[in-house]
Coordinates of C-alpha atoms and ligand atoms in Angstrom, one line a residue:
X1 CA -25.2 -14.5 -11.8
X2 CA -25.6 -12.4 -15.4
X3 CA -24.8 -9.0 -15.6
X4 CA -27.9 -6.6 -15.4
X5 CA -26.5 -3.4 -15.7
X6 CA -23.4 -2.7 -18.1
X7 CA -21.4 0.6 -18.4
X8 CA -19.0 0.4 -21.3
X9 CA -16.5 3.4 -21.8
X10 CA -18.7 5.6 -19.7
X11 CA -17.3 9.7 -20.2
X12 CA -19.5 12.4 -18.6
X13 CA -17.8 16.0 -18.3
X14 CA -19.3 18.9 -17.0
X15 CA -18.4 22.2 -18.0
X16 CA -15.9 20.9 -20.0
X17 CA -14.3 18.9 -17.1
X18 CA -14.1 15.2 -17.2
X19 CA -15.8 13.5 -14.1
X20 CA -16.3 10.1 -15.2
X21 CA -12.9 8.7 -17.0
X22 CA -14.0 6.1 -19.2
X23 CA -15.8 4.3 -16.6
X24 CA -16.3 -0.1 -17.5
X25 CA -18.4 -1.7 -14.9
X26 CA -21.0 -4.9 -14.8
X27 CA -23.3 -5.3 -12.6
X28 CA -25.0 -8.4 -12.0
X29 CA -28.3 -9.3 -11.7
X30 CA -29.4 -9.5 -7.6
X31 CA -26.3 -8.4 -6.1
X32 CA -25.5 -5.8 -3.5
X33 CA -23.0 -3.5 -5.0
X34 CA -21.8 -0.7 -3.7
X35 CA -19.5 2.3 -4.9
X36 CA -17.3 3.8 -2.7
X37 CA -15.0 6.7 -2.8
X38 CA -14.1 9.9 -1.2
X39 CA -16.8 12.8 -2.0
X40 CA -16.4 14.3 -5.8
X41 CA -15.2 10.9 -7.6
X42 CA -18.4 10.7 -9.1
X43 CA -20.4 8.2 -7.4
X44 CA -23.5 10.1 -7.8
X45 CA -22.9 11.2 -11.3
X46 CA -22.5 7.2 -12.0
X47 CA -25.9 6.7 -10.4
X48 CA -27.2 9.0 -12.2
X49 CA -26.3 7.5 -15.5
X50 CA -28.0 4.1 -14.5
X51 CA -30.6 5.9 -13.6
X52 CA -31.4 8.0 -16.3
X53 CA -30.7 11.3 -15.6
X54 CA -27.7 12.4 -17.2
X55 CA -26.4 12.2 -20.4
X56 CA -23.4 10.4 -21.5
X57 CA -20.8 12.4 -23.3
X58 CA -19.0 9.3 -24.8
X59 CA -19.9 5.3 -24.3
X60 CA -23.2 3.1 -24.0
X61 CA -25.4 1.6 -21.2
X62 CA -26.8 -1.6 -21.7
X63 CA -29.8 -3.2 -19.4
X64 CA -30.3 -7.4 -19.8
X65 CA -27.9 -6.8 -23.3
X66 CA -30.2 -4.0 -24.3
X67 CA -28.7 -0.3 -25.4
X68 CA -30.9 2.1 -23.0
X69 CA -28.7 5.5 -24.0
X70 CA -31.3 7.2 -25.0
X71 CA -34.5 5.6 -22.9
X72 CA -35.9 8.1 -20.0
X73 CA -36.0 7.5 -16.6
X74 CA -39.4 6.9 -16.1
X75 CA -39.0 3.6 -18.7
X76 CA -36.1 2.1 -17.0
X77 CA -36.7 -0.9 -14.2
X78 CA -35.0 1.4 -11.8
X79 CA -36.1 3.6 -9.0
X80 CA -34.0 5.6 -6.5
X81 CA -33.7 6.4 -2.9
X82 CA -32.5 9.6 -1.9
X83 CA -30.9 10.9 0.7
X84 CA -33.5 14.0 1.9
X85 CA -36.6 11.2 1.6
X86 CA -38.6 13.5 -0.5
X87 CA -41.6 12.3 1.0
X88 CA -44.9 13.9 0.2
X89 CA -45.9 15.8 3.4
X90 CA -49.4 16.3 3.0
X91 CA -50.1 12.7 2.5
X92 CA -49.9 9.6 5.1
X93 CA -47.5 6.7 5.5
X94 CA -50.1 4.8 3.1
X95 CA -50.6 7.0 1.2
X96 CA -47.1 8.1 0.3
X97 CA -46.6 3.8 -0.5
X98 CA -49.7 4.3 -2.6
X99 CA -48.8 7.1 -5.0
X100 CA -46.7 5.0 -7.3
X101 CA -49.4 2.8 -8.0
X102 CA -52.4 5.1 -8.1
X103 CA -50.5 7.1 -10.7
X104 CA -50.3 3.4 -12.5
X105 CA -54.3 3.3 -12.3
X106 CA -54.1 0.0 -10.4
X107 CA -56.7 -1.3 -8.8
X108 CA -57.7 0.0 -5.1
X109 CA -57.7 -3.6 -3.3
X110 CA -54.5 -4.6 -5.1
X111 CA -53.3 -1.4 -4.2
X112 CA -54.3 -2.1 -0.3
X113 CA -52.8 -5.7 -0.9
X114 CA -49.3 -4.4 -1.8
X115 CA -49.0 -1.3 0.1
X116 CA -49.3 -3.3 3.2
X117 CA -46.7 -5.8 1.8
X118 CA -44.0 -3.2 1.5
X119 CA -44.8 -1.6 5.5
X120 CA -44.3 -5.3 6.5
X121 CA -41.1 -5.6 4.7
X122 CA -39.8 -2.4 5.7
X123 CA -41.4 -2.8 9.7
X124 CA -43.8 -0.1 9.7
X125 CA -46.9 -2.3 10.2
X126 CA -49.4 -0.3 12.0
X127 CA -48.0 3.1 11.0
X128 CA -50.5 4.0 8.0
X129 CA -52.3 6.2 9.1
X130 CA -49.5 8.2 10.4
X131 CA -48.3 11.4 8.8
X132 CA -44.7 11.8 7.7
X133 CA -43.9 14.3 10.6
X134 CA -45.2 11.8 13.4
X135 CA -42.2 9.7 12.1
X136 CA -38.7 9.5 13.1
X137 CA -35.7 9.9 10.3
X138 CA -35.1 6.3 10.7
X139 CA -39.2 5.4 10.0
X140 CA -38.9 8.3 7.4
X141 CA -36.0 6.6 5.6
X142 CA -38.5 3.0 5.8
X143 CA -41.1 5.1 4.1
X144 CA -38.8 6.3 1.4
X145 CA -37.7 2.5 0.7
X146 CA -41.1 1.4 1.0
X147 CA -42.3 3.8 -1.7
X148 CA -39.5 2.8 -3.9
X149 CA -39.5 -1.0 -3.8
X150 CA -43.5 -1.1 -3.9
X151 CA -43.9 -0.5 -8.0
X152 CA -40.7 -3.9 -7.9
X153 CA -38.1 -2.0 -9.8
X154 CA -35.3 -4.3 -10.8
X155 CA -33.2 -1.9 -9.6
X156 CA -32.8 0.3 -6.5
X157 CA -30.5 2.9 -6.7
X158 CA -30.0 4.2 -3.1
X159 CA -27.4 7.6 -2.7
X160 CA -26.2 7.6 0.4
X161 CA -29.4 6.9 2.2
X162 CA -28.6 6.9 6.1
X163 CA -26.2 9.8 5.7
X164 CA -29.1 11.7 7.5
X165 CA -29.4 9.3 10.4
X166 CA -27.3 9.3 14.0
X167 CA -24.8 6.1 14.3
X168 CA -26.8 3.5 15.7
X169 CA -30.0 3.5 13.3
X170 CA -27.4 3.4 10.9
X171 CA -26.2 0.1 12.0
X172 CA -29.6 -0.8 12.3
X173 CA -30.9 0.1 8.8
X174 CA -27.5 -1.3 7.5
X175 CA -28.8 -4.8 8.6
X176 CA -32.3 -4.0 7.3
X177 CA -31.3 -2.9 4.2
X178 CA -29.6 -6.6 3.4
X179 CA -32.0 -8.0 4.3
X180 CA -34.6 -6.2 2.0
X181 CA -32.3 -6.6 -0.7
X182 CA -31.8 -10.6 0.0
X183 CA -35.8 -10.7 0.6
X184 CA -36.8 -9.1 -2.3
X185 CA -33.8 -9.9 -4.6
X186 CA -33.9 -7.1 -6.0
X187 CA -30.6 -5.8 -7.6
X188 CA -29.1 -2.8 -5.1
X189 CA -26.7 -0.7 -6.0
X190 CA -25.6 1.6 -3.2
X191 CA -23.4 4.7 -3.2
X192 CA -21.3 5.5 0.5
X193 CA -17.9 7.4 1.2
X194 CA -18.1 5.4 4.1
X195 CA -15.7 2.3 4.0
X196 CA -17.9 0.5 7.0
X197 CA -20.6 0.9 5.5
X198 CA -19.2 -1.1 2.3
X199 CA -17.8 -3.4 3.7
X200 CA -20.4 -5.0 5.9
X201 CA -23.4 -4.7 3.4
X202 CA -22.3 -5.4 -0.2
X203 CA -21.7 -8.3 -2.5
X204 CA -19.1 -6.2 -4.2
X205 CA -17.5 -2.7 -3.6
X206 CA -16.3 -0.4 -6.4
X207 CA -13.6 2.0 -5.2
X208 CA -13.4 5.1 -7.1
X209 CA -11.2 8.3 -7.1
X210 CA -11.2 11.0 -9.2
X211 CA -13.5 9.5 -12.3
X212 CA -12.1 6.4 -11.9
X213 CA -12.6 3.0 -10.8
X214 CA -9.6 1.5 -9.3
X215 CA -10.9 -1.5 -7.9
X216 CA -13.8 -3.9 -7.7
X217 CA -14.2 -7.2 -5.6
X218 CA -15.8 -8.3 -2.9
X219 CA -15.3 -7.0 0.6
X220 CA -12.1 -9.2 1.8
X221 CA -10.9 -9.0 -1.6
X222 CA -10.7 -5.3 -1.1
X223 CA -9.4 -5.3 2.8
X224 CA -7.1 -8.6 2.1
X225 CA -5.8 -7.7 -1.1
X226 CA -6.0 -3.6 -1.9
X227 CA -4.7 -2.8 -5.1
X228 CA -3.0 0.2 -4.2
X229 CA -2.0 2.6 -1.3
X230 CA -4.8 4.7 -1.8
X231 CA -7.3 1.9 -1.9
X232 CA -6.0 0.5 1.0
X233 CA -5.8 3.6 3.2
X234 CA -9.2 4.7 2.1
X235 CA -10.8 0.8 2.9
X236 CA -9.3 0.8 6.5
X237 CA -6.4 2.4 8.6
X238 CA -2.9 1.5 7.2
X239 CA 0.5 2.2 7.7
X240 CA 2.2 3.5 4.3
X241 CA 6.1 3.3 4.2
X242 CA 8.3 3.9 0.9
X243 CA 10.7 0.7 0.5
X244 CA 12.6 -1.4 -2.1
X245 CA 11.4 -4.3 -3.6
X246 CA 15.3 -6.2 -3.8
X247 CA 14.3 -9.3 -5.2
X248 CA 11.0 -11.6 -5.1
X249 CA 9.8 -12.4 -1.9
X250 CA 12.7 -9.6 0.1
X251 CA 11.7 -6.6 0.4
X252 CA 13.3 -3.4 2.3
X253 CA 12.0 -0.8 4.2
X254 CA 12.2 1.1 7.7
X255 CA 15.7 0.5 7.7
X256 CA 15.4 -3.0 7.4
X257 CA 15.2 -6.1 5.4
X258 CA 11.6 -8.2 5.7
X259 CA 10.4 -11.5 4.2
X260 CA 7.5 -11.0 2.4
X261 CA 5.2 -13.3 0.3
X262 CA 5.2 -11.0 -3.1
X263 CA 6.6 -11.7 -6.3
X264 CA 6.5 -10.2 -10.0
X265 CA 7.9 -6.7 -9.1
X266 CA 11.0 -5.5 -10.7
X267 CA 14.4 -5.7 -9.7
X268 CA 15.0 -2.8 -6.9
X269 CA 11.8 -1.2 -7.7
X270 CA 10.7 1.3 -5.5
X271 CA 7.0 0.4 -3.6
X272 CA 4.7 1.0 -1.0
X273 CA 4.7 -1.4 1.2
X274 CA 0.9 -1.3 3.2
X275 CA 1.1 -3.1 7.0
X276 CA -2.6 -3.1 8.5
X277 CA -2.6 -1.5 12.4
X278 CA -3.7 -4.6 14.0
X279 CA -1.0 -6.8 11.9
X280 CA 2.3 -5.2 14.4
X281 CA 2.8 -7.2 16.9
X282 CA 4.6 -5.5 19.7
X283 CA 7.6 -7.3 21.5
X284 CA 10.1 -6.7 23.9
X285 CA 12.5 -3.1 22.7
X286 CA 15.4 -5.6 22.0
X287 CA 13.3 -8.2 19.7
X288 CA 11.6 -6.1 17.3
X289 CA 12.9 -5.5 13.4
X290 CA 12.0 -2.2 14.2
X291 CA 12.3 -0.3 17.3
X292 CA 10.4 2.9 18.6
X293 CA 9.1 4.7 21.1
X294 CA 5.6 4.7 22.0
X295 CA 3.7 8.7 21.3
X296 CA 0.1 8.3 22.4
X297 CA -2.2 5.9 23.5
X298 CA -5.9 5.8 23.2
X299 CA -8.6 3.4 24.4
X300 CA -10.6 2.3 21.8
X301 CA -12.7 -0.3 23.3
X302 CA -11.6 -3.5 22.1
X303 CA -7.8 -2.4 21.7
X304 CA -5.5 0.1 22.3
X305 CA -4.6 2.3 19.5
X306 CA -1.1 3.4 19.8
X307 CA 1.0 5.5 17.6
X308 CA 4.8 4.9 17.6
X309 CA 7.3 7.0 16.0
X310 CA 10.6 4.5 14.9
X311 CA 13.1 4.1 11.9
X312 CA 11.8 7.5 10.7
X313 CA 8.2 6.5 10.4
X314 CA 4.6 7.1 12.2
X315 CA 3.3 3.5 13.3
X316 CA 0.1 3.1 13.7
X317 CA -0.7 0.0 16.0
X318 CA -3.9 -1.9 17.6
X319 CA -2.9 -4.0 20.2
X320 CA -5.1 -6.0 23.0
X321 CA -2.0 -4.4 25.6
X322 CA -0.8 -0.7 26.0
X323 CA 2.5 0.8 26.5
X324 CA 3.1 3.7 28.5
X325 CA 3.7 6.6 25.9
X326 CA 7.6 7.2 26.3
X327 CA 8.4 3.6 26.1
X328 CA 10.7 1.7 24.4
X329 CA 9.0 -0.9 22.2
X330 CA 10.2 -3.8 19.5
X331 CA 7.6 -4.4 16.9
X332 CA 7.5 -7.3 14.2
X333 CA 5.9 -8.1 11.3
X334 CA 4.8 -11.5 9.8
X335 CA 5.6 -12.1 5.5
X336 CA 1.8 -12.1 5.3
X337 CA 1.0 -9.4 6.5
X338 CA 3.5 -7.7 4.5
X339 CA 1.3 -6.0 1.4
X340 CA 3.7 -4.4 -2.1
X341 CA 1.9 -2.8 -3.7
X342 CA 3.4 0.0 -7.1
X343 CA 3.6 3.2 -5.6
X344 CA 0.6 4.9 -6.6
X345 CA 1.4 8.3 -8.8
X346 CA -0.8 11.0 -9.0
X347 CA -0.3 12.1 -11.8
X348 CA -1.2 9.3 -14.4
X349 CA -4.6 9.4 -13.1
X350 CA -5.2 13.2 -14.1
X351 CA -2.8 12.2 -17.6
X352 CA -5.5 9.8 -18.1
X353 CA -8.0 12.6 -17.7
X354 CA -6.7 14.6 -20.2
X355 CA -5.9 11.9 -23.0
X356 CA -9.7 10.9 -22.3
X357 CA -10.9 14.4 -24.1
X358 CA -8.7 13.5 -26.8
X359 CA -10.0 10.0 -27.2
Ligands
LIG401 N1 -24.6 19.1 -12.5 C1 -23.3 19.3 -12.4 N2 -22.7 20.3 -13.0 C2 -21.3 20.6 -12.8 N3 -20.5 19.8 -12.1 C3 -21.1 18.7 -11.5 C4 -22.5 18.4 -11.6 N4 -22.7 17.3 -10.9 C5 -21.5 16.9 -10.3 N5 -20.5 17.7 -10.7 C6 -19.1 17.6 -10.4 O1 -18.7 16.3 -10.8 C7 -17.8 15.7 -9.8 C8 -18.4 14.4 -9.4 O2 -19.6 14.6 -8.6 P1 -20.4 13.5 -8.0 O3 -20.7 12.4 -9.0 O4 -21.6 14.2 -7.3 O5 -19.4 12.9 -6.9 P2 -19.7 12.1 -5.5 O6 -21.2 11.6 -5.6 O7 -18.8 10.9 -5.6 O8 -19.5 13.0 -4.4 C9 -17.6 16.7 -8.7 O9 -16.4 17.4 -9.0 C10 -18.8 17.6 -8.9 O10 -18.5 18.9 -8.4
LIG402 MG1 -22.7 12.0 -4.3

């Protein structure tokens, strides 16, 4: 696939603060890409730059190898989706579809002819004559898309579109949303803090924090192979414990020494070593590496979640069997489940901040 969309060196600051740090990102050309990160990294402010509507401080934006700095919203292939639908109330399900191509002067029977392409796409045949408040959130959100794919952007931005919607329409517009995107191929790019929500709809995810992208691949490369605590924490429930990289492939930490499959890290540097909750295995008190005693235990469903509190650490564990909280338990680990990763410091992210207004 080609790249679409490039960001090269993007800087944005507001007031005088830096939001975006020098931002490098290429997206491709009918892929499902998603930026993820907690709420103020700048994931809308990103969007925005594709989009049109802010300004750059420092960098350029190219479209198909074209510079597009300075070209206007309204003259980019891109439309957005919004969270609140902004949907015209006075006007019907068809008519709200329509607008975008009236406005263009097309045609009233090509008009017809794609207007009820798009309710097919999105599932709302038979709702056209329907006003906007006759319609649920979910059918409200349809209308939204519909609107926005009907003019065939290139591009969809979409910013945080189900955050409106209860849990289960989620999941369901989660699944219609891929497939829309894979229908129409149209190019997607797709802005959550919600890790799920990554994960099960995009090509690739780009994990951001504070103005920064620290890492993009595709969803198991991001589970399987974080790049950093904070990644790792943020993509799905981890266990974070200090240790002590000895040599390659040894590692130490909860008091103890583990095989691991991770080379390349200096000589007795000091780590974080990431161990996924379902990845502790729990074995009799006298067989474990580790040993300690069980807090809590919740049903969750499919597994027990259980939170154990040995060789100075909180564990976090899913496990298919419980233990009675006050037990004795031995847990393992297995060298590949073992992640090192360089313990993530603060504060070079906000020194990179800072030399950025120099720069
Ligand atoms: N128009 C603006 N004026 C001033 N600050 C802004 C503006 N838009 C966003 N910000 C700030 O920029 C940072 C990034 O915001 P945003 O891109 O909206 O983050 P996200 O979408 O990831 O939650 C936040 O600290 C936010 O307060
Ligand atoms: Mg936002």
């Amino acid at each position: 696939m080609e790249n679409l969309i490039v960001l090269k060196d993007i800087v944005v600051k507001f007031d005088g603060e830096q939001v975006l740090n020098s931002i490098n990102l290429e997206i491709r050309d009918k892929e499902f890409i998603t930026l993820l990160g907690p709420s103020g990294c700048g994931k809308t402010t990103t969007l925005r730059i594709i989009g049109g509507f802010v300004e750059a401080n420092e960098g350029d934006i190219f479209f198909d190898g074209v510079r597009i700095n300075d070209v206007p919203p309204y003259k980019r292939q891109v439309n957005t989706v919004f969270q609140k639908y902004a949907l015209f109330p006075h006007l019907n399900v068809f008519e709200n579809i329509e607008f975008g191509l009236k406005i263009k002067k097309m045609p009233p029977k090509e008009r017809s002819a794609k207007v009820k392409e798009m309710l097919e796409l999105v599932g709302l045949k038979g709702f056209e004559r329907r006003s906007i408040d006759q319609l649920s959130g979910g059918q409200q959100q349809r209308v939204a898309i519909a609107r926005a794919l009907v003019n065939r952007p290139r591009v969809l931005l979409l910013d945080e579109p189900l955050g409106a919607l209860d849990l289960k329409l989620r999941k369901e517009m989660q699944t219609e949303l891929k497939r829309i995107q894979q229908s129409t191929g149209i190019t997607f790019i797709y802005v959550t803090h919600d890790q799920e929500e990554a994960l099960t709809m995009s090509d690739r995810v780009v994990v951001m924090k504070s103005g920064n992208i620290l890492q993009i691949g595709t969803p198991q490369d991001i589970y399987n192979e974080p790049i950093n605590a904070f990644v790792a924490d943020f993509i799905g429930e981890s266990n974070i414990i200090p240790g002590i990289m000895r040599t390659d492939y040894h590692v130490e930490f909860a008091g103890n020494s583990f095989e691991c499959v991770d080379t390349g890290f200096d000589p007795d540097q000091l780590v974080d070593v990431v161990v996924r909750p379902e990845d502790i295995k729990v074995v009799e008190a006298d067989e474990g590496m580790i040993s300690g005693v069980v807090k809590s235990v919740i049903f969750k469903g499919v597994h027990y979640e259980m939170l154990v509190e040995g060789a100075g650490e909180d564990w976090l564990i899913h496990s298919t069997v419980a233990s009675e909280p006050g037990t004795l338990i031995g847990m393992n680990i297995l060298p590949n489940d073992i992640h090192i990763m360089d313990r993530e410091e603060e504060p070079v992210l906000s020194e990179q901040k800072e030399d950025g207004n120099e720069d």
